[in-house]
Structure formats: C-alpha cells, structure tokens
Amino acid sequence: MSRFGALERLESLGAVLGGLWCGALFLPWFRPDGVDVALTGAGLIDSAWLPLVIVAVASVLLLVDAVSPDGLGSLPVPGISTFLMPIGLFYTALFLLADDHLRYGAWTALGLSAAAVLFAGLAWITDRRG
Amino acid sequence: MDLQGISREKKELAAAACMLLFIISLFLKWQTFGVLSGSGADLGSWWLVVLIALAAGGIMAADALGMEIPLRRIAPSAVATYLMTLLVFYSVVFILAIDGIAYGVWLALVFSVVGLVLAYSLYRQDTR
C-alpha cells in the first residue's frame, strides 16, 4: 500500500514550491531606471545566500520526510519547515516593498514563497508529531 | 544567566522594551562610507520591520499588563518569539551584506536577540 497520503502530498508540494522559490531568486527582480541589466533576487545583497540556504533546508527536509519509507522518525519536519519557510516570504516582501521597478521574478518569488508557506503550514496542521 | 528567577511580567516588559529599542536603532547609523552614512530605515520597506517589532512588543506588553490577546490556537509567546526571529534574521542579513558596518546595526542585533531570548524562555514556560 502506498505511504503517499495527504501529509506526504502536502510536504511534497511545499518542498517543490520552496525549491522553485530558490530558483526564482535567480530571475530578474528589479530593473532600475537607466540600467540595462536587471538585478536578480540573489544579486540584490551579498547575504542572499542566507535565505536561500534556510529555504533549501526546509524544502529538502520536507521532501525527504515525504519520500522516505518511515519519514524522518520522530523529527517534527513539518513544524520545523513551517518555522523556516516564512523566511523566504519575509525576504521577498522586504525587497518587493522597497522598490518600484519590479520585474516578473519578484512577483514569481512572492507567489512561490506564499504558497510554500501555506503548504508547509497545512502539513504541520496535518502532522501528528507536533 | 538564570532567567528562571525573573518574573513573567518583568521578562515580558523587558522584551517589549527591547522591541522599542530595536525600532530606535533602525534610525541610527547602520553603515558608513567615507563622509556618508546610512540608517536601517534607508531601505524602502523599513516600515514592515517596524510593524513586526511593534506587534511582537505589543503582544509582550499586553500580556504583561493582563490584557486579552485575541489569539486562540497559538500561544502569544509563540507568535512574539517567531516575530522576533524575523528581526534577528533582518539584522543578520544586513550585517553579512553591507560594508562599513556601523554601531546601529549591532545595537539592532543585540536588542532583537535579547528580546528573542526572553520571548523564547516564556514560550518554553508556556509549553511545559
């Protein structure tokens, strides 16, 4: 019998969306007036790797918990990921609200991070480990 | 430092004060480059961080003063702890990103971390 129940589906969706957010960091987020090249989310500040690592860890944990036969044991993965995933949304919102010259990458990142937070949160509610 | 000897109300008021000091530190010097300088409020979305600090500090102060907080399923200390985590993240991201770091960003980090430690100790107390 397949172990892929509601929790695993929610975890997988959260993991994929979190992973896509990491990719969206490398899309064009801004193009200020008079500049030919757009800035990516990762190129905005030198420490963009920090939210990238945090969201990547949350996504990998969710994915491993979803696909491994026994999950990650007693580790409350959805709870940990629900704690970590909003960091990506916060980072996106910080820069989205800071500038007017937005490009599609910033909106894509906003949608992906909000959806990743939603599915991680739903997995946390579904999970019985706490 | 033993936080268990401090009363709940004192911890909450201290955490709320830390949030107030964090907001003040946003308007201090965060970066210097030659004769120019920048503050934590130079980023266009600084008001978002102020709102988060006000919410976290407000929750702590309201609980200390015995006011009803309209949160049913989640402990107020959990919400405040999470919001303060975002403020620590904000400070760390800028410390790692900017050259010519000035005292304001260090103060912001200290106040957000102290607030977080106090809020987290209350959260641990609430979930025991």
JSON list of C-alpha atoms in Angstrom, two decimals, chain A residues 45-51 54 82-87 90-91 93-95 97-99 124-125, chain B residues 43-49 52 73-74 81-82 85-87 89-90 92-94 96-99:
[
{"chain": "A", "resi": 45, "resn": "ILE", "atom": "CA", "xyz": [22.67, 41.88, -1.48]},
{"chain": "A", "resi": 46, "resn": "ASP", "atom": "CA", "xyz": [25.69, 39.72, -0.67]},
{"chain": "A", "resi": 47, "resn": "SER", "atom": "CA", "xyz": [23.87, 37.79, 2.03]},
{"chain": "A", "resi": 48, "resn": "ALA", "atom": "CA", "xyz": [21.08, 36.45, -0.22]},
{"chain": "A", "resi": 49, "resn": "TRP", "atom": "CA", "xyz": [22.63, 33.01, 0.32]},
{"chain": "A", "resi": 50, "resn": "LEU", "atom": "CA", "xyz": [21.27, 33.02, 3.88]},
{"chain": "A", "resi": 51, "resn": "PRO", "atom": "CA", "xyz": [17.53, 32.88, 3.00]},
{"chain": "A", "resi": 54, "resn": "ILE", "atom": "CA", "xyz": [17.27, 28.33, 5.02]},
{"chain": "A", "resi": 82, "resn": "THR", "atom": "CA", "xyz": [6.75, 25.90, 8.86]},
{"chain": "A", "resi": 83, "resn": "PHE", "atom": "CA", "xyz": [9.19, 27.79, 11.09]},
{"chain": "A", "resi": 84, "resn": "LEU", "atom": "CA", "xyz": [11.84, 28.15, 8.37]},
{"chain": "A", "resi": 85, "resn": "MET", "atom": "CA", "xyz": [9.79, 28.65, 5.18]},
{"chain": "A", "resi": 86, "resn": "PRO", "atom": "CA", "xyz": [8.37, 32.13, 6.00]},
{"chain": "A", "resi": 87, "resn": "ILE", "atom": "CA", "xyz": [11.97, 33.46, 5.98]},
{"chain": "A", "resi": 90, "resn": "PHE", "atom": "CA", "xyz": [9.88, 37.79, 4.52]},
{"chain": "A", "resi": 91, "resn": "TYR", "atom": "CA", "xyz": [12.98, 38.28, 2.35]},
{"chain": "A", "resi": 93, "resn": "ALA", "atom": "CA", "xyz": [8.44, 41.07, 0.90]},
{"chain": "A", "resi": 94, "resn": "LEU", "atom": "CA", "xyz": [11.33, 43.19, 2.20]},
{"chain": "A", "resi": 95, "resn": "PHE", "atom": "CA", "xyz": [12.64, 43.87, -1.28]},
{"chain": "A", "resi": 97, "resn": "LEU", "atom": "CA", "xyz": [8.04, 46.65, -0.81]},
{"chain": "A", "resi": 98, "resn": "ALA", "atom": "CA", "xyz": [11.31, 48.55, -1.11]},
{"chain": "A", "resi": 99, "resn": "ASP", "atom": "CA", "xyz": [11.38, 49.28, -4.83]},
{"chain": "A", "resi": 124, "resn": "TRP", "atom": "CA", "xyz": [2.18, 20.98, 10.06]},
{"chain": "A", "resi": 125, "resn": "ILE", "atom": "CA", "xyz": [-1.56, 21.02, 10.88]},
{"chain": "B", "resi": 43, "resn": "LEU", "atom": "CA", "xyz": [15.55, 50.52, 2.81]},
{"chain": "B", "resi": 44, "resn": "GLY", "atom": "CA", "xyz": [12.07, 51.38, 1.46]},
{"chain": "B", "resi": 45, "resn": "SER", "atom": "CA", "xyz": [10.40, 48.56, 3.39]},
{"chain": "B", "resi": 46, "resn": "TRP", "atom": "CA", "xyz": [11.69, 49.62, 6.83]},
{"chain": "B", "resi": 47, "resn": "TRP", "atom": "CA", "xyz": [8.10, 50.17, 8.00]},
{"chain": "B", "resi": 48, "resn": "LEU", "atom": "CA", "xyz": [7.43, 46.42, 7.62]},
{"chain": "B", "resi": 49, "resn": "VAL", "atom": "CA", "xyz": [10.15, 45.72, 10.18]},
{"chain": "B", "resi": 52, "resn": "ILE", "atom": "CA", "xyz": [6.76, 43.41, 13.14]},
{"chain": "B", "resi": 73, "resn": "ARG", "atom": "CA", "xyz": [-4.94, 28.36, 19.00]},
{"chain": "B", "resi": 74, "resn": "ILE", "atom": "CA", "xyz": [-1.41, 29.71, 19.30]},
{"chain": "B", "resi": 81, "resn": "THR", "atom": "CA", "xyz": [9.07, 34.58, 19.53]},
{"chain": "B", "resi": 82, "resn": "TYR", "atom": "CA", "xyz": [8.55, 33.99, 15.83]},
{"chain": "B", "resi": 85, "resn": "THR", "atom": "CA", "xyz": [13.22, 35.59, 14.95]},
{"chain": "B", "resi": 86, "resn": "LEU", "atom": "CA", "xyz": [12.40, 37.57, 11.79]},
{"chain": "B", "resi": 87, "resn": "LEU", "atom": "CA", "xyz": [14.01, 40.67, 13.32]},
{"chain": "B", "resi": 89, "resn": "PHE", "atom": "CA", "xyz": [17.19, 37.43, 10.57]},
{"chain": "B", "resi": 90, "resn": "TYR", "atom": "CA", "xyz": [16.81, 41.02, 9.29]},
{"chain": "B", "resi": 92, "resn": "VAL", "atom": "CA", "xyz": [21.98, 39.27, 10.40]},
{"chain": "B", "resi": 93, "resn": "VAL", "atom": "CA", "xyz": [21.19, 39.62, 6.68]},
{"chain": "B", "resi": 94, "resn": "PHE", "atom": "CA", "xyz": [22.35, 43.24, 6.75]},
{"chain": "B", "resi": 96, "resn": "LEU", "atom": "CA", "xyz": [26.52, 39.95, 6.36]},
{"chain": "B", "resi": 97, "resn": "ALA", "atom": "CA", "xyz": [25.64, 42.12, 3.36]},
{"chain": "B", "resi": 98, "resn": "ILE", "atom": "CA", "xyz": [26.97, 45.60, 4.00]},
{"chain": "B", "resi": 99, "resn": "ASP", "atom": "CA", "xyz": [30.46, 47.01, 4.07]}
]
